[in-house]
Coordinates of C-alpha atoms in Angstrom, one line a residue:
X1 CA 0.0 0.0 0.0
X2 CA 1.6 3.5 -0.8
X3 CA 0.8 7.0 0.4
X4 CA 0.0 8.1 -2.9
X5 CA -2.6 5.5 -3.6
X6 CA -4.1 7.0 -0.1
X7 CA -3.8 10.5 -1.4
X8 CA -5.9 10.4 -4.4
X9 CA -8.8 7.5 -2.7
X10 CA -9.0 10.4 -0.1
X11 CA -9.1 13.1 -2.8
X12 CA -11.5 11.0 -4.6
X13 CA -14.0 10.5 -1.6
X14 CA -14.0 14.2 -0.7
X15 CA -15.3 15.2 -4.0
X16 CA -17.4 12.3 -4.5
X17 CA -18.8 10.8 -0.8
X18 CA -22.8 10.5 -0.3
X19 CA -24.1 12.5 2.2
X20 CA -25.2 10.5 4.9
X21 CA -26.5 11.6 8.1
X22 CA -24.0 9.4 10.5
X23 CA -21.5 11.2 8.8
X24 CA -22.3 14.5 10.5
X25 CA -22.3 13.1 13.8
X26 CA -19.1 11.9 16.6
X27 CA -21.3 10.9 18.7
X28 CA -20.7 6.8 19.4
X29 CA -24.0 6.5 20.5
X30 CA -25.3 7.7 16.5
X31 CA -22.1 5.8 15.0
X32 CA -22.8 2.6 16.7
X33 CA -26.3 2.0 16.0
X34 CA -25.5 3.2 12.2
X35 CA -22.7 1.0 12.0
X36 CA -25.4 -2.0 13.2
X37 CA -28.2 -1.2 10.9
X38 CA -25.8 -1.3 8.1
X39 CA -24.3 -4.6 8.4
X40 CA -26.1 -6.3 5.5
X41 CA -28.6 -3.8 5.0
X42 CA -28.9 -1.1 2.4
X43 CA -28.3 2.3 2.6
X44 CA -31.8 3.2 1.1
X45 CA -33.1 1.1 3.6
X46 CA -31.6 2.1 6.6
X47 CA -31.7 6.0 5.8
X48 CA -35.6 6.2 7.3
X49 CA -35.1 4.0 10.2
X50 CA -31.7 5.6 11.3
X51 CA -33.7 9.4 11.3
X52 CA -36.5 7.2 13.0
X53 CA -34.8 5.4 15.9
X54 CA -33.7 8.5 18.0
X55 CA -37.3 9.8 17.7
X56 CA -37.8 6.8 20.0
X57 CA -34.7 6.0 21.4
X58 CA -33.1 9.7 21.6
X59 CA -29.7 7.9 23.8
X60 CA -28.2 4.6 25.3
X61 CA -30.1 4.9 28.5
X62 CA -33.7 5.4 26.4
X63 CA -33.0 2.3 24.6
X64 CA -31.6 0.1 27.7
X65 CA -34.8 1.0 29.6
X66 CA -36.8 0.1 26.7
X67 CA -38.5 -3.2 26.5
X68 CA -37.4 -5.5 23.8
X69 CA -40.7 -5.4 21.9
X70 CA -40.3 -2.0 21.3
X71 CA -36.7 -2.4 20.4
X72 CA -38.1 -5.1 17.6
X73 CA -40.8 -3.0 16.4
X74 CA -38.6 -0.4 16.0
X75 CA -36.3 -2.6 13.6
X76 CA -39.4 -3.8 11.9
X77 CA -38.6 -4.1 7.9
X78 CA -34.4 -4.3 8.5
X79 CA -33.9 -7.9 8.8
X80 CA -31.6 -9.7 11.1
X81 CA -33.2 -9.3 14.2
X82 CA -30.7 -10.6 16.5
X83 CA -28.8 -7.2 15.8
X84 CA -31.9 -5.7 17.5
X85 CA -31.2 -7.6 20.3
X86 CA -27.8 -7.7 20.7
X87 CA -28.3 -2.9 20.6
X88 CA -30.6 -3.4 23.4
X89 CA -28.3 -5.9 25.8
X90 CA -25.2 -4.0 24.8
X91 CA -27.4 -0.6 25.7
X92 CA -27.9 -2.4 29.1
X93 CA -24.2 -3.1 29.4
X94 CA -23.2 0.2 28.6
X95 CA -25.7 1.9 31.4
X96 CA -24.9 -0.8 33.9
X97 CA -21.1 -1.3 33.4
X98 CA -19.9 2.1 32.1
X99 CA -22.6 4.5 33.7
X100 CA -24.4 5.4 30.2
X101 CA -21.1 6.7 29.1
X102 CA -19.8 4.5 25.6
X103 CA -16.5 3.5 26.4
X104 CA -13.6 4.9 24.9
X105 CA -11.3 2.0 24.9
X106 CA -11.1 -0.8 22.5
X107 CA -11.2 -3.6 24.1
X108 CA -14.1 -2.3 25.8
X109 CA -16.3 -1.3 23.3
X110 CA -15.3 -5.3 21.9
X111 CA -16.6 -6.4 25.1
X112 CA -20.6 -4.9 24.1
X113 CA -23.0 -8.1 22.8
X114 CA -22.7 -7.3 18.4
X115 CA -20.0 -5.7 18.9
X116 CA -17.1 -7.2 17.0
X117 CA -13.4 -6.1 15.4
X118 CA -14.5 -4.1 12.6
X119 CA -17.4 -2.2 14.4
X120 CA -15.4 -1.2 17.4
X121 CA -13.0 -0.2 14.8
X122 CA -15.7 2.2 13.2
X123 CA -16.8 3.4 16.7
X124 CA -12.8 4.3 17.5
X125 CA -11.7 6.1 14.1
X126 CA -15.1 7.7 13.8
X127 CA -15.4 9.3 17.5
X128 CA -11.7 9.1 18.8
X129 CA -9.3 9.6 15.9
X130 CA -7.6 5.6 16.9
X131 CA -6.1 3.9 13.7
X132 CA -8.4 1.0 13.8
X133 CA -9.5 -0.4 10.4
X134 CA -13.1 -1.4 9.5
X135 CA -13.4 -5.1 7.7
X136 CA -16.6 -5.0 6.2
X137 CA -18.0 -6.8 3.0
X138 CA -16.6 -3.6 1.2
X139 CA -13.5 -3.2 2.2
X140 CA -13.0 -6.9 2.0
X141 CA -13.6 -6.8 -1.5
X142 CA -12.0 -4.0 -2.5
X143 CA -8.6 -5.3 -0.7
X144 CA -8.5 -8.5 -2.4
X145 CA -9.4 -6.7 -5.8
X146 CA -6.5 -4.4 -5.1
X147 CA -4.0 -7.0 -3.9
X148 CA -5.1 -9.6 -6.5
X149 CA -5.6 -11.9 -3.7
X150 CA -9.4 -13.3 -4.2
X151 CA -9.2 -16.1 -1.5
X152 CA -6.8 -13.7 1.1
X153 CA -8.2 -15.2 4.6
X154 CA -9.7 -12.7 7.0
X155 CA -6.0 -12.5 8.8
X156 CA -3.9 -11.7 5.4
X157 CA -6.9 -8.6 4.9
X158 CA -6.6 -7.2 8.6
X159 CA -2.6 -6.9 8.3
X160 CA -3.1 -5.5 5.0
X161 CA -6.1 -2.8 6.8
X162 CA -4.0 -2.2 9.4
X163 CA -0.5 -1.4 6.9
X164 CA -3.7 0.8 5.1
X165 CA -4.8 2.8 7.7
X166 CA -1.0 3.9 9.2
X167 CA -0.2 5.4 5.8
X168 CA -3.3 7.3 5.7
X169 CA -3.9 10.9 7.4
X170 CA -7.1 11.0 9.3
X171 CA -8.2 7.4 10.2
X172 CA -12.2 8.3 10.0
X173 CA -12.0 9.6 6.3
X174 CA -10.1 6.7 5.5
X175 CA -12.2 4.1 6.8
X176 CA -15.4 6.3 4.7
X177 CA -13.3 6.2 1.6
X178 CA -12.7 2.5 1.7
X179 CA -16.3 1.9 2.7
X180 CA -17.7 3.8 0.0
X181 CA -15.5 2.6 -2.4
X182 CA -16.7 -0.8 -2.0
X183 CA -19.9 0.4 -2.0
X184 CA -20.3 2.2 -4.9
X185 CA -17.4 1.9 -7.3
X186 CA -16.1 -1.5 -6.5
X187 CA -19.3 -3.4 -6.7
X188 CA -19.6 -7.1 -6.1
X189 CA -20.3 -8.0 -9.8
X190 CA -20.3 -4.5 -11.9
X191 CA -17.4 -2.8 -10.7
X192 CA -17.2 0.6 -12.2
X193 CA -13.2 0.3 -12.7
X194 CA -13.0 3.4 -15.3
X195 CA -14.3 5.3 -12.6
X196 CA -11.8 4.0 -9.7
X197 CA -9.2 6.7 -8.5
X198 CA -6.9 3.9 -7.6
X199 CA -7.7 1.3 -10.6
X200 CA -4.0 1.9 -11.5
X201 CA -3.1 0.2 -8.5
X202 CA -5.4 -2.2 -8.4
X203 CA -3.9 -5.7 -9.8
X204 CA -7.6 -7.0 -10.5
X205 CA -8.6 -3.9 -12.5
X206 CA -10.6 -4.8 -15.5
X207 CA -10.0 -9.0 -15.2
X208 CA -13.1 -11.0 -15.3
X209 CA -15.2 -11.1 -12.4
X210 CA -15.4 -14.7 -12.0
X211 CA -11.4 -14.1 -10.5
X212 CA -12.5 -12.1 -7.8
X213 CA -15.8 -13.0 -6.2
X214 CA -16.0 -14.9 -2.8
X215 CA -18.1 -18.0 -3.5
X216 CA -22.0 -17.5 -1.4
X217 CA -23.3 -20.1 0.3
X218 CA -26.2 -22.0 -1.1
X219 CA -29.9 -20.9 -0.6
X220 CA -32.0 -23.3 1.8
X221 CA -35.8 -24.0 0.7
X222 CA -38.1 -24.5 3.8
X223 CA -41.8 -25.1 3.2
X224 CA -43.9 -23.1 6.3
X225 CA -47.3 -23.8 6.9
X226 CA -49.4 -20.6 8.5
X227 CA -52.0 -21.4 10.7
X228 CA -54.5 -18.6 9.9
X229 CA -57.3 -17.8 12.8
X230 CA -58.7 -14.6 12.2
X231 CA -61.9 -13.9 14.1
X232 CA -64.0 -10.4 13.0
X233 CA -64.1 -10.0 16.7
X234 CA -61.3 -10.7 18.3
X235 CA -58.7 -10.5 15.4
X236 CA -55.7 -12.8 14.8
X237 CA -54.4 -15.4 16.8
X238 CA -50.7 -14.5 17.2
X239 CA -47.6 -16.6 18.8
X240 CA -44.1 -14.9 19.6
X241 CA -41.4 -17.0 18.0
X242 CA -38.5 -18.7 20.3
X243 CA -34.9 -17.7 21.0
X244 CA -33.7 -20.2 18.8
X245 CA -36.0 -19.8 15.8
X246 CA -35.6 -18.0 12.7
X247 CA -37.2 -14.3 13.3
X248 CA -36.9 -15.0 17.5
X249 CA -38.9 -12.8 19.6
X250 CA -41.3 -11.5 16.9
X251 CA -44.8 -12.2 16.5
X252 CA -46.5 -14.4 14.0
X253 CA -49.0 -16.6 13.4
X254 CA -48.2 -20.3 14.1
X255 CA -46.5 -22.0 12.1
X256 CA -45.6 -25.5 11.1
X257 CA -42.6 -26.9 9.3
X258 CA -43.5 -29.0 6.6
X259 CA -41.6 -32.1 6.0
X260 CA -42.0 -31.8 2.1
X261 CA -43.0 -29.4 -0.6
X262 CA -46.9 -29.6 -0.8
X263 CA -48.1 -29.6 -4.2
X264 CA -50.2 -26.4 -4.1
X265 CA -48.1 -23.3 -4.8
X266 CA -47.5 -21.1 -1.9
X267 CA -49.0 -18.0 -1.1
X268 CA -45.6 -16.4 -0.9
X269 CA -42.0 -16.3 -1.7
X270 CA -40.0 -14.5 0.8
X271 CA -36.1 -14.6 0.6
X272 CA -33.3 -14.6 3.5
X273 CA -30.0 -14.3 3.3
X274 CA -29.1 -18.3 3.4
X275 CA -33.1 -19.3 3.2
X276 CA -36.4 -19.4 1.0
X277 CA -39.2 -19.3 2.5
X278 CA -42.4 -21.2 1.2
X279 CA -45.4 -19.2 2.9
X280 CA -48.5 -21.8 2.7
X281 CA -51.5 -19.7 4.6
X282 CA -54.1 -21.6 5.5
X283 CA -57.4 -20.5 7.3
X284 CA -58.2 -22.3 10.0
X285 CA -61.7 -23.0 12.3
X286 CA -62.5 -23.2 15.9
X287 CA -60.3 -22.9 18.8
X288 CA -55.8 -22.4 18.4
X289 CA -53.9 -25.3 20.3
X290 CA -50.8 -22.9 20.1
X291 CA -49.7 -20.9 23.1
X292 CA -50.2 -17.1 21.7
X293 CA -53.1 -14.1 22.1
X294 CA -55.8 -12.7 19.8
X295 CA -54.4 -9.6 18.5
X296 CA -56.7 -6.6 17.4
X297 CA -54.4 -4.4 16.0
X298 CA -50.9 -6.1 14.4
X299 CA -49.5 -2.4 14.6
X300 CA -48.5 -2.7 17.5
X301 CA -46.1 -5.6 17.4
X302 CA -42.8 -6.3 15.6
X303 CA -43.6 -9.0 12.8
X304 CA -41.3 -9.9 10.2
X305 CA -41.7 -8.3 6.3
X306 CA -42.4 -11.9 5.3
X307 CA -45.5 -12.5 7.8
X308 CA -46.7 -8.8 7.0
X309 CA -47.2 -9.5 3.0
X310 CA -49.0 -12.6 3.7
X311 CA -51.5 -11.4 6.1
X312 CA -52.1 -8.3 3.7
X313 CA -53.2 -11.4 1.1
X314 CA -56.1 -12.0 3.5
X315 CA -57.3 -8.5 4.5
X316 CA -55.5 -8.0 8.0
X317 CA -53.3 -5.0 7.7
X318 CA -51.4 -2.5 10.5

């Protein structure tokens, strides 16, 4: 890595950065939660809810006293719930162990439930100026692009951040510039390399993509049956899902793994990162035998995007 291919992806992201609200802000509390909602997430998507979250949650010690159903609802439509989670028990932690103040130091910011390497290294460059590198999908990428080194193990890329980041001049705006070159120059399958300030560094520059890209794991099909129990009067029959169940501690109708594909074509499609999901609703008659409550009004629960299509299917909307 050289100074000058530092100077001009620097140069390049202060003429071309997005202008995103968690980069007006030092304040760990705003960086954390931004750097959370953003693993696997898109920006587009997170941009609402970010603005949204301190309307309910305006600091640490709001969201530790919240309960956790209100956390959830408050994540409702960004996926991977257990991030949701993990804010709130690390909000806890932070009250409890550090008197509402977000710690300073590494290892103790590392300590905080979701909080791993390259998030505590966000947290530190962004609020405190420490030359920490950030490891997302991005800056993965783009390393490995840069190094010609498409299967460089996790190790190899955070001696490579590190060397990075001690060359550069202010830590934060490095860690941005890698960031947002990964995210919108040096795209997972249309990188834009005529566009690249560093492309005549880059030993992948231009080679075909099928040399750079990380294998994904395959997609897992499971076939869902929804129990269905709506009652004019009372509403829908609603169960909160376990600990260790996909979508854990949100509310749904029951539902029932089926053992095979059923020959009627579901009601819905709905995608996961490592999973399909078959949705088969089903109506169903007389009394639940699942543990769960009649719910009147769905708005006021966290339910996953996939559960909230398939009930608008059959009339029963927030």
């Amino acid at each position: 890595m050289s100074s000058i291919r530092c100077e001009a992806l620097v140069a390049w992201y202060a003429q071309h950065a997005r202008d995103l609200p968690w980069r007006h802000t030092a304040d760990p509390y705003h960086i954390w939660v931004s750097e959370i909602m953003l693993q696997q997430t898109q920006v587009k998507t997170v941009l609402p809810r970010y603005l949204q979250w301190f309307e309910v949650f305006p600091d640490v010690a709001a969201l530790a006293a919240a309960p956790l159903d209100q956390v959830l609802k408050a994540w409702e439509g960004l996926g991977y719930y257990r991030r949701a989670r993990f804010l709130h028990q690390a909000a806890t932690d932070v009250v409890e162990r550090f008197g509402s103040r977000f710690p300073q130091e590494f290892a103790a910011m590392m300590s905080l439930p979701g909080i791993g390497r390259s998030t505590a290294g966000a947290i530190a460059s962004f609020c405190y100026g420490m030359r920490t590198p950030v490891l997302d999908g991005n800056v993965k990428r783009v390393l490995r692009r840069w190094h010609g080194q498409p299967e460089a193990t996790d190790r190899l890329l955070w001696e490579q951040a590190q060397q990075a980041i001690d060359l550069a001049g202010d830590p934060a705006i490095w860690n941005q510039a890698m960031m947002e070159l990964g995210a919108t120059v040096c795209t997972p399958t249309s990188p834009d390399c005529q566009s690249c300030p560093v492309a005549r560094y880059c030993l992948s520059a231009d080679q075909p993509m099928d040399a750079v890209i990380v294998k994904k794991r395959a997609v897992r099909d499971l076939h869902w049956r929804i129990d269905l129990y709506i009652c004019p009067d009372r509403g829908i029959w609603m169960t909160q899902r376990g600990e260790q169940e996909i979508w854990a501690g949100l509310w749904t109708p029951p539902i029932r793994e089926l053992a095979s594909e059923p020959a009627v074509a579901p009601c819905l499609v709905h995608l996961l990162t490592h999973r399909r999901l078959h949705l088969y609703g089903e109506r169903q008659t007389g009394n639940p035998i699942t543990a769960g409550q009649w719910v009147s009004d769905i708005s006021q629960l966290a339910l996953p995007t996939g559960i909230l299509r398939l009930l608008a299917r059959y009339g029963v909307q927030p």
